[in-house]
CSV table of C-alpha atoms and ligand atoms in Angstrom, one decimal:
chain,number,residue,atom,x,y,z
A,9,VAL,CA,-7.3,34.6,7.1
A,10,ASP,CA,-3.9,35.5,6.9
A,11,ASN,CA,-4.5,38.4,9.5
A,12,MET,CA,-6.2,36.0,11.7
A,13,VAL,CA,-3.5,33.7,11.8
A,14,GLN,CA,-1.0,36.4,12.7
A,15,HIS,CA,-3.3,37.7,15.2
A,16,ASP,CA,-3.5,34.2,16.7
A,17,MET,CA,0.2,33.9,16.9
A,18,GLU,CA,0.7,37.2,18.5
A,19,LYS,CA,-1.9,36.1,21.0
A,20,LEU,CA,0.1,33.0,21.4
A,21,GLN,CA,3.5,34.8,22.2
A,22,GLU,CA,1.4,37.1,24.7
A,23,THR,CA,0.4,34.4,26.6
A,24,PHE,CA,3.7,32.8,27.3
A,25,PRO,CA,6.1,35.7,27.8
A,26,SER,CA,9.2,33.7,27.4
A,27,PHE,CA,8.3,32.2,24.2
A,28,LYS,CA,9.6,35.1,22.0
A,29,SER,CA,13.0,34.4,23.4
A,30,HIS,CA,12.9,30.7,22.9
A,31,TYR,CA,11.2,30.4,19.5
A,32,ARG,CA,10.5,32.4,16.2
A,33,LEU,CA,6.9,31.4,15.1
A,34,ILE,CA,6.9,31.0,11.3
A,35,LYS,CA,3.7,29.9,10.3
A,36,ARG,CA,0.7,27.9,11.1
A,37,ILE,CA,1.2,24.6,9.6
A,38,GLY,CA,-2.0,22.5,10.7
A,39,GLU,CA,-5.7,22.9,12.2
A,40,GLY,CA,-7.7,20.0,13.5
A,41,THR,CA,-10.2,19.4,15.7
A,42,PHE,CA,-8.3,19.7,19.1
A,43,SER,CA,-5.4,21.9,18.2
A,44,THR,CA,-3.6,24.3,15.7
A,45,VAL,CA,0.1,23.5,15.1
A,46,TYR,CA,2.5,26.2,13.9
A,47,LYS,CA,6.0,25.7,12.7
A,48,ALA,CA,9.0,27.9,14.3
A,49,GLU,CA,12.3,28.2,14.7
A,50,ASP,CA,14.0,26.9,17.8
A,51,LEU,CA,16.4,29.6,18.9
A,52,ARG,CA,17.4,27.4,21.9
A,53,TYR,CA,19.0,24.4,19.7
A,54,ASN,CA,22.3,23.8,21.1
A,55,TYR,CA,24.5,24.1,18.3
A,56,TYR,CA,27.8,23.2,20.0
A,57,ASN,CA,26.6,19.9,20.5
A,58,ASN,CA,23.7,19.3,18.0
A,59,LYS,CA,21.1,18.5,20.9
A,60,TRP,CA,18.3,20.3,22.2
A,61,ASP,CA,18.7,21.8,25.4
A,62,LEU,CA,16.1,20.2,27.7
A,63,ASP,CA,16.2,22.3,30.5
A,64,ALA,CA,12.8,22.7,30.6
A,65,ARG,CA,13.0,23.2,34.4
A,66,GLU,CA,14.8,26.5,34.0
A,67,ASN,CA,12.7,27.0,30.8
A,68,ARG,CA,15.8,29.0,29.9
A,69,TRP,CA,18.6,28.4,27.1
A,70,THR,CA,21.9,27.8,29.1
A,71,PRO,CA,25.1,28.0,27.5
A,72,PRO,CA,26.9,24.8,26.8
A,73,PRO,CA,30.1,23.9,28.7
A,74,ARG,CA,33.0,25.3,26.5
A,75,THR,CA,35.4,23.0,25.3
A,76,SER,CA,38.9,23.8,24.8
A,77,SER,CA,38.8,24.4,21.1
A,78,GLN,CA,35.8,26.6,21.5
A,79,SER,CA,37.5,28.7,24.1
A,80,GLN,CA,39.4,30.2,21.7
A,81,SER,CA,36.8,32.2,19.7
A,82,ASN,CA,33.2,32.3,20.4
A,83,ALA,CA,32.1,31.9,16.8
A,84,PRO,CA,29.6,29.4,16.9
A,85,PRO,CA,30.6,26.1,14.6
A,86,GLN,CA,29.5,25.9,11.0
A,87,ASP,CA,26.0,24.5,11.6
A,88,ARG,CA,24.9,27.7,13.5
A,89,ARG,CA,23.4,28.8,10.3
A,90,LYS,CA,21.2,26.1,9.9
A,91,PRO,CA,17.9,26.7,11.6
A,92,LYS,CA,16.4,24.0,13.8
A,93,PHE,CA,12.6,23.8,13.5
A,94,VAL,CA,9.8,22.7,15.8
A,95,ALA,CA,6.3,22.2,15.4
A,96,VAL,CA,4.3,23.9,18.5
A,97,LYS,CA,1.2,22.2,19.1
A,98,LYS,CA,-1.6,24.3,20.8
A,99,ILE,CA,-3.9,22.1,22.4
A,100,TYR,CA,-7.4,24.0,22.5
A,101,VAL,CA,-8.3,25.0,25.9
A,102,THR,CA,-11.6,23.0,25.3
A,103,SER,CA,-9.8,19.9,25.7
A,104,SER,CA,-9.8,18.1,29.1
A,105,PRO,CA,-6.8,18.5,31.5
A,106,SER,CA,-7.1,14.9,31.8
A,107,ARG,CA,-6.8,14.6,28.0
A,108,ILE,CA,-3.8,16.9,27.5
A,109,PHE,CA,-2.2,15.1,30.3
A,110,ASN,CA,-2.9,12.0,28.7
A,111,GLU,CA,-1.6,12.8,25.2
A,112,LEU,CA,1.8,14.4,27.1
A,113,GLU,CA,2.5,11.6,29.2
A,114,LEU,CA,2.3,8.9,26.4
A,115,LEU,CA,4.3,11.1,24.0
A,116,HIS,CA,7.0,10.9,27.0
A,117,ASP,CA,6.6,6.9,27.5
A,118,LEU,CA,7.3,7.0,23.8
A,119,ARG,CA,10.5,9.0,23.5
A,120,ASP,CA,12.7,6.5,22.9
A,121,SER,CA,10.4,5.0,20.2
A,122,PRO,CA,11.5,4.5,16.4
A,123,ALA,CA,9.5,6.5,13.8
A,124,VAL,CA,7.3,8.1,16.6
A,125,CYS,CA,7.9,11.9,16.9
A,126,PRO,CA,9.3,12.6,20.0
A,127,LEU,CA,8.4,15.4,22.6
A,128,ILE,CA,10.8,18.1,23.1
A,129,THR,CA,9.3,20.1,26.0
A,130,ALA,CA,5.9,21.3,26.8
A,131,MET,CA,4.8,24.4,28.5
A,132,ARG,CA,1.5,25.7,30.4
A,133,GLU,CA,-0.1,29.0,30.7
A,134,GLY,CA,-3.2,29.2,32.7
A,135,ASP,CA,-5.4,26.8,30.6
A,136,GLN,CA,-3.3,27.0,27.5
A,137,VAL,CA,-0.5,24.0,26.9
A,138,LEU,CA,1.6,23.9,24.0
A,139,ALA,CA,3.6,20.7,22.9
A,140,VAL,CA,7.0,21.4,21.1
A,141,LEU,CA,8.2,18.7,18.8
A,142,PRO,CA,10.7,18.3,16.5
A,143,TYR,CA,9.6,19.6,13.0
A,144,PHE,CA,9.2,16.7,10.5
A,145,ARG,CA,9.4,17.6,6.8
A,146,HIS,CA,6.6,15.7,5.0
A,147,GLN,CA,4.6,16.0,1.8
A,148,ASP,CA,0.7,15.9,1.6
A,149,PHE,CA,-0.6,12.4,1.4
A,150,ARG,CA,-2.9,13.6,-1.6
A,151,LYS,CA,0.0,14.6,-3.7
A,152,TYR,CA,2.1,11.3,-3.5
A,153,TYR,CA,-0.3,8.4,-2.8
A,154,PRO,CA,-1.7,8.1,-6.7
A,155,ASN,CA,1.9,7.6,-7.9
A,156,MET,CA,3.1,5.4,-5.3
A,157,THR,CA,4.6,2.2,-6.8
A,158,VAL,CA,4.3,-1.1,-4.7
A,159,PHE,CA,8.2,-0.8,-3.6
A,160,ASP,CA,6.8,2.8,-2.3
A,161,MET,CA,4.3,1.2,-0.5
A,162,ARG,CA,6.5,-1.2,1.4
A,163,LEU,CA,8.7,1.4,2.5
A,164,TYR,CA,5.9,3.7,3.9
A,165,PHE,CA,4.3,0.8,5.6
A,166,ARG,CA,7.7,-0.8,7.0
A,167,SER,CA,7.9,2.8,8.5
A,168,LEU,CA,4.3,3.1,9.6
A,169,PHE,CA,4.3,-0.4,11.2
A,170,THR,CA,7.9,0.1,12.8
A,171,ALA,CA,6.2,3.1,14.5
A,172,LEU,CA,3.1,1.0,15.6
A,173,ALA,CA,5.5,-2.0,16.6
A,174,ALA,CA,7.0,0.4,19.4
A,175,VAL,CA,3.8,2.0,20.3
A,176,HIS,CA,2.0,-1.6,20.9
A,177,LYS,CA,4.8,-2.9,22.3
A,178,GLN,CA,4.0,-0.7,25.6
A,179,ALA,CA,0.4,-1.6,25.2
A,180,ILE,CA,-0.5,1.8,23.8
A,181,ILE,CA,-3.5,2.2,21.3
A,182,HIS,CA,-3.0,5.1,18.9
A,183,ARG,CA,-6.8,5.0,18.0
A,184,ASP,CA,-6.5,7.6,15.0
A,185,ILE,CA,-3.9,6.2,12.5
A,186,LYS,CA,-4.6,8.0,9.2
A,187,PRO,CA,-2.5,9.5,6.4
A,188,THR,CA,-2.5,13.0,8.3
A,189,ASN,CA,-1.2,11.6,11.6
A,190,PHE,CA,1.8,9.5,9.8
A,191,LEU,CA,4.1,12.3,8.3
A,192,TYR,CA,5.8,10.9,5.6
A,193,ASP,CA,8.9,12.2,3.4
A,194,PRO,CA,8.6,10.3,0.2
A,195,ASP,CA,12.1,11.6,-0.7
A,196,LYS,CA,13.9,10.2,2.5
A,197,ARG,CA,11.2,7.5,2.5
A,198,ARG,CA,11.0,8.1,6.2
A,199,GLY,CA,7.8,8.8,8.3
A,200,VAL,CA,6.8,9.6,11.9
A,201,LEU,CA,3.9,9.0,13.8
A,202,VAL,CA,2.2,12.2,15.6
A,203,ASP,CA,-1.0,12.9,17.3
A,204,PHE,CA,-1.6,10.9,20.6
A,205,GLY,CA,-4.4,13.0,21.6
A,206,LEU,CA,-6.9,9.9,21.2
A,207,ALA,CA,-4.1,7.3,22.5
A,208,GLU,CA,-4.9,5.3,25.2
A,209,ARG,CA,-3.4,2.3,27.1
A,210,GLU,CA,-4.8,-1.2,26.3
A,211,GLY,CA,-7.0,-2.7,29.2
A,212,VAL,CA,-7.5,1.0,31.0
A,213,ASP,CA,-11.3,1.7,30.8
A,214,SER,CA,-12.5,-1.9,29.4
A,215,LYS,CA,-14.8,-4.3,30.2
A,216,PRO,CA,-14.9,-8.3,29.1
A,217,CYS,CA,-16.2,-8.4,25.9
A,218,LEU,CA,-17.3,-11.7,24.4
A,219,CYS,CA,-14.5,-11.7,21.6
A,220,HIS,CA,-11.9,-12.4,24.4
A,221,GLU,CA,-13.6,-15.7,25.2
A,222,ASP,CA,-12.7,-18.7,23.5
A,223,SER,CA,-15.3,-19.8,20.8
A,224,ALA,CA,-17.3,-22.6,22.8
A,225,VAL,CA,-17.9,-20.5,25.8
A,226,ARG,CA,-19.0,-17.4,23.3
A,227,LYS,CA,-21.6,-19.8,21.3
A,228,GLN,CA,-22.9,-20.9,24.5
A,229,ARG,CA,-23.4,-17.3,25.9
A,230,VAL,CA,-24.7,-16.4,22.5
A,231,ARG,CA,-27.3,-19.4,22.6
A,232,ASN,CA,-28.2,-18.7,26.2
A,233,SER,CA,-28.9,-15.0,25.3
A,234,THR,CA,-31.0,-15.7,22.1
A,235,SER,CA,-33.1,-18.5,23.7
A,236,ALA,CA,-34.5,-16.0,26.3
A,237,GLN,CA,-35.7,-13.5,23.7
A,238,VAL,CA,-39.3,-14.3,22.6
A,239,GLY,CA,-38.4,-14.1,18.8
A,240,PRO,CA,-36.7,-11.7,16.4
A,241,GLN,CA,-37.9,-8.3,16.5
A,242,PRO,CA,-37.9,-6.4,13.3
A,243,GLY,CA,-35.9,-3.1,13.1
A,244,TYR,CA,-35.1,-1.0,16.3
A,245,PRO,CA,-37.0,-2.5,19.4
A,246,LYS,CA,-39.1,0.1,20.9
A,247,ASN,CA,-38.9,0.7,24.6
A,248,ASP,CA,-35.7,-1.3,24.5
A,249,THR,CA,-34.9,-2.1,28.0
A,250,ARG,CA,-31.5,-3.5,27.6
A,251,PRO,CA,-28.6,-1.3,28.8
A,252,SER,CA,-27.0,0.7,26.1
A,253,ARG,CA,-23.6,-0.2,25.3
A,254,ARG,CA,-20.9,2.1,25.8
A,255,ALA,CA,-17.5,1.9,24.2
A,256,ASN,CA,-14.7,4.2,23.3
A,257,ARG,CA,-15.5,5.0,19.5
A,258,ALA,CA,-12.9,8.0,19.3
A,259,GLY,CA,-10.9,8.0,15.8
A,260,THR,CA,-11.9,9.3,12.4
A,261,ARG,CA,-14.6,7.9,10.5
A,262,GLY,CA,-13.8,5.6,7.8
A,263,PHE,CA,-10.9,4.0,9.7
A,264,ARG,CA,-12.7,2.9,12.5
A,265,ALA,CA,-12.4,-0.9,13.1
A,266,PRO,CA,-15.4,-3.3,12.9
A,267,GLU,CA,-14.9,-4.0,16.6
A,268,VAL,CA,-15.2,-0.4,17.0
A,269,LEU,CA,-18.2,0.1,15.5
A,270,PHE,CA,-19.9,-2.9,16.9
A,271,LYS,CA,-18.6,-1.1,20.4
A,272,CYS,CA,-16.6,-3.8,21.9
A,273,THR,CA,-15.6,-3.1,25.3
A,274,GLU,CA,-12.4,-4.6,25.4
A,275,GLN,CA,-10.7,-3.0,22.2
A,276,THR,CA,-6.9,-3.5,21.7
A,277,THR,CA,-4.0,-2.3,19.7
A,278,LYS,CA,-5.4,-4.4,16.6
A,279,ILE,CA,-7.9,-1.4,16.0
A,280,ASP,CA,-4.7,0.4,14.7
A,281,ILE,CA,-3.9,-2.5,12.1
A,282,TRP,CA,-7.0,-1.9,10.9
A,283,SER,CA,-6.8,1.9,10.3
A,284,ALA,CA,-3.1,0.9,8.6
A,285,GLY,CA,-5.0,-1.5,6.4
A,286,VAL,CA,-7.7,1.3,5.4
A,287,ILE,CA,-4.5,3.4,4.1
A,288,LEU,CA,-3.0,0.7,2.2
A,289,LEU,CA,-6.7,-0.3,0.7
A,290,THR,CA,-6.6,3.8,-0.4
A,291,ILE,CA,-3.3,3.4,-2.2
A,292,LEU,CA,-3.9,0.3,-3.7
A,293,CYS,CA,-7.3,1.4,-5.2
A,294,ARG,CA,-6.2,5.0,-5.8
A,295,ARG,CA,-9.3,6.5,-3.8
A,296,PHE,CA,-9.0,9.2,-1.0
A,297,PRO,CA,-11.0,8.8,0.9
A,298,PHE,CA,-11.9,5.3,0.3
A,299,PHE,CA,-14.5,5.1,2.9
A,300,ASN,CA,-16.8,8.1,3.0
A,301,SER,CA,-19.3,7.4,5.7
A,302,ALA,CA,-20.9,10.2,7.9
A,303,ASP,CA,-21.5,8.2,10.8
A,304,ASP,CA,-21.1,4.8,12.3
A,305,VAL,CA,-24.1,3.2,10.6
A,306,GLU,CA,-22.8,4.1,7.3
A,307,ALA,CA,-19.5,2.9,8.0
A,308,MET,CA,-21.1,-0.8,8.8
A,309,ILE,CA,-22.9,-0.7,5.3
A,310,GLU,CA,-19.8,0.3,3.8
A,311,ILE,CA,-17.3,-2.5,5.2
A,312,ALA,CA,-20.7,-4.7,5.1
A,313,THR,CA,-20.7,-4.2,1.2
A,314,ILE,CA,-17.1,-5.5,1.0
A,315,PHE,CA,-17.2,-8.3,3.3
A,316,GLY,CA,-20.8,-9.6,2.8
A,317,THR,CA,-23.4,-10.3,5.2
A,318,LYS,CA,-22.4,-13.7,6.4
A,319,ARG,CA,-18.9,-12.6,7.7
A,320,MET,CA,-20.5,-9.4,9.1
A,321,LYS,CA,-22.9,-11.4,11.3
A,322,GLN,CA,-19.8,-13.5,12.6
A,323,SER,CA,-17.9,-10.4,12.8
A,324,GLY,CA,-20.8,-9.0,14.9
A,325,ALA,CA,-21.4,-12.1,16.9
A,326,LEU,CA,-17.8,-11.8,18.1
A,327,HIS,CA,-18.6,-8.9,20.2
A,328,GLY,CA,-22.4,-10.4,21.1
A,329,CYS,CA,-23.9,-8.1,18.5
A,330,VAL,CA,-26.6,-9.4,15.9
A,331,PHE,CA,-25.6,-8.1,12.4
A,332,ASP,CA,-28.7,-7.5,10.3
A,333,THR,CA,-29.8,-5.3,7.0
A,334,ASN,CA,-32.1,-5.2,4.1
A,335,ILE,CA,-30.2,-3.1,1.9
A,336,PRO,CA,-30.0,-4.9,-1.7
A,337,SER,CA,-26.5,-3.9,-2.7
A,338,ILE,CA,-25.3,-5.7,0.2
A,339,GLY,CA,-24.7,-9.5,-0.7
A,340,ALA,CA,-24.2,-12.5,1.4
A,341,GLN,CA,-20.7,-13.2,0.0
A,342,GLY,CA,-19.1,-9.5,-0.7
A,343,PHE,CA,-16.4,-9.3,-3.0
A,344,SER,CA,-12.7,-9.9,-2.9
A,345,PHE,CA,-10.0,-7.2,-2.4
A,346,GLU,CA,-8.6,-8.1,-5.7
A,347,LYS,CA,-12.0,-7.5,-7.5
A,348,ILE,CA,-12.4,-4.4,-5.6
A,349,MET,CA,-8.7,-2.9,-6.7
A,350,LEU,CA,-9.4,-4.2,-10.5
A,351,TRP,CA,-12.6,-2.0,-10.3
A,352,SER,CA,-11.2,1.0,-8.9
A,353,THR,CA,-8.1,0.9,-10.9
A,354,CYS,CA,-10.3,0.5,-14.0
A,355,ARG,CA,-8.8,-2.6,-15.0
A,356,SER,CA,-12.1,-4.2,-14.8
A,357,ASP,CA,-15.6,-3.5,-15.4
A,358,GLY,CA,-17.1,-5.8,-13.2
A,359,LYS,CA,-17.5,-8.7,-16.1
A,360,ALA,CA,-14.8,-8.8,-18.1
A,361,GLN,CA,-11.1,-7.7,-17.2
A,362,LYS,CA,-9.9,-5.1,-19.3
A,363,GLY,CA,-5.9,-4.8,-19.7
A,364,ASP,CA,-3.7,-6.2,-17.1
A,365,ALA,CA,-4.5,-8.4,-14.3
A,366,LEU,CA,-3.0,-8.0,-11.0
A,367,SER,CA,1.4,-8.3,-10.8
A,368,GLU,CA,2.7,-10.7,-8.5
A,369,GLU,CA,3.6,-7.7,-6.3
A,370,GLU,CA,0.3,-6.4,-6.2
A,371,LYS,CA,-0.9,-9.8,-5.3
A,372,GLU,CA,1.5,-9.6,-2.2
A,373,ALA,CA,0.4,-6.4,-1.2
A,374,LEU,CA,-3.4,-7.7,-1.4
A,375,GLU,CA,-2.4,-10.6,0.7
A,376,PHE,CA,-0.9,-8.4,3.4
A,377,LEU,CA,-4.0,-6.2,3.2
A,378,SER,CA,-6.3,-9.2,4.0
A,379,ARG,CA,-4.2,-9.8,7.0
A,380,CYS,CA,-4.6,-6.4,8.2
A,381,MET,CA,-8.4,-6.0,7.2
A,382,ASP,CA,-9.3,-9.1,9.1
A,383,LEU,CA,-12.8,-8.4,10.7
A,384,ASP,CA,-12.0,-10.8,13.6
A,385,PRO,CA,-9.3,-8.9,15.6
A,386,ASN,CA,-7.9,-11.9,17.2
A,387,LYS,CA,-6.9,-13.2,13.7
A,388,ARG,CA,-5.8,-9.9,12.5
A,389,ILE,CA,-1.9,-9.5,12.0
A,390,SER,CA,-0.1,-7.8,15.0
A,391,ALA,CA,2.6,-5.0,14.0
A,392,ASP,CA,5.5,-7.5,14.9
A,393,GLU,CA,3.7,-10.1,12.7
A,394,ALA,CA,3.4,-7.8,10.0
A,395,LEU,CA,7.2,-6.5,9.9
A,396,GLU,CA,7.8,-10.3,9.3
A,397,HIS,CA,5.4,-10.6,6.3
A,398,PRO,CA,7.0,-10.9,2.9
A,399,PHE,CA,5.3,-7.5,1.9
A,400,LEU,CA,7.2,-5.8,4.4
A,401,LYS,CA,10.5,-7.9,4.9
A,402,ILE,CA,12.4,-6.5,2.3
A,403,ASP,CA,16.3,-5.4,1.8
A,404,ASP,CA,16.9,-1.9,1.0
A,405,GLU,CA,18.2,-1.6,-2.5
B,501,ADP,P1,-4.4,17.2,16.1
B,501,ADP,O1,-5.0,16.4,17.2
B,501,ADP,O2,-5.2,18.7,15.7
B,501,ADP,O3,-4.8,16.5,14.4
B,501,ADP,P2,-1.7,16.6,15.0
B,501,ADP,O4,-0.6,16.4,16.0
B,501,ADP,O5,-2.4,15.8,14.2
B,501,ADP,O6,-3.0,17.6,15.8
B,501,ADP,O7,-1.0,17.7,14.1
B,501,ADP,C1,-2.0,18.4,13.1
B,501,ADP,C2,-1.2,18.7,11.8
B,501,ADP,O8,-0.1,19.4,12.2
B,501,ADP,C3,-0.5,17.2,11.3
B,501,ADP,O9,-1.6,16.6,10.5
B,501,ADP,C4,0.5,18.0,10.4
B,501,ADP,O10,0.3,18.2,9.4
B,501,ADP,C5,1.0,19.0,11.1
B,501,ADP,N1,2.1,18.5,12.4
B,501,ADP,C6,2.2,17.9,13.7
B,501,ADP,N2,3.0,17.7,14.1
B,501,ADP,C7,3.9,17.8,13.4
B,501,ADP,C8,5.7,18.0,13.0
B,501,ADP,N3,6.2,17.5,14.2
B,501,ADP,N4,6.2,18.4,12.0
B,501,ADP,C9,5.9,18.7,11.1
B,501,ADP,N5,4.5,19.1,11.1
B,501,ADP,C10,3.3,18.8,12.1
B,502,MG,MG1,-4.1,14.6,13.7
């Protein structure tokens, strides 16, 4: 495997002849569905004024203008020895050009956003595109989530929601909020949002959905469409003549919002809030992954088990869908997040409570969770509102 990585690194340097003079590849740090990410040292870092030299047009390191104090000696300042690291994201050539362009363009639009990893530069050679980002030191989610206190969670989510507020302010939906796309450093208590490979602008490529109508209009429309049917049809209708529903379902299983599963055609930034809620549920319950579905139907079953059929039917109706199931383990009422948290942290066996009940701060976290994981995107909390919620509105120690 190491040889393969070495081989790939050499190939990358061959593809981009000027790469070697700008960057020193160190190791592979990530491999996903759409890219391979390497850690590299940026040899172009402008040590004199602590800035990256962004002369991307020339793609060549240009020496900074000399100041009088530096003209005396050519010796670089102290921090010359402190290397600057970058993350080089090699986007797979199988990604469509429009997709690659979309990712780079959105990153560019978000360049001044807090808690969003900025783009330093990008380069292309033939069909190969590289994006260069500042390297952000972080830890593996699996390592720190089991021990996070509620206070740690507040800091983590304040950082994540700061990023989301900035992204959503520009009407951009990230679409793939999950632990591996939010690089968090528990020591520095800082995180950055990465991976805009699936991101899109709200409203682009969307068609009106019932969920955006007011409820009276929606009820009337649903009534009209159901009265036209001959009667309830059990199971999947054969020779279904209805046009198939098409909607963007990009994202990661287990983190998809209910409206994504119901193929809502007018999805909003609220889908990211749901996914952030799933991260909080994971941490509170100390189970990762919390949801473990193989496909969208299973994902729907998992969500229905928590929320119950009654609320799932309402949720489906919002988008003009009928939710029906005969799975016996899915009840009408579902379970409260409090119960789920007590079970999964072994503080309750389903009947009697064992040991400690939930603390006041855990209850506050659960209240915040229920605002993020509201089945109705219209009622779900926004990132701006979340930052004002008591769970996130805290003073640093
Ligand atoms: P993909 O589209 O393949 O998921 P990502 O942009 O999510 O690509 O990057 C994949 C992984 O590479 C991340 O989960 C992270 O571990 C690592 N990574 C990405 N960007 C950075 C960065 N700026 N600093 C440090 N590590 C990074
Ligand atoms: Mg990713």
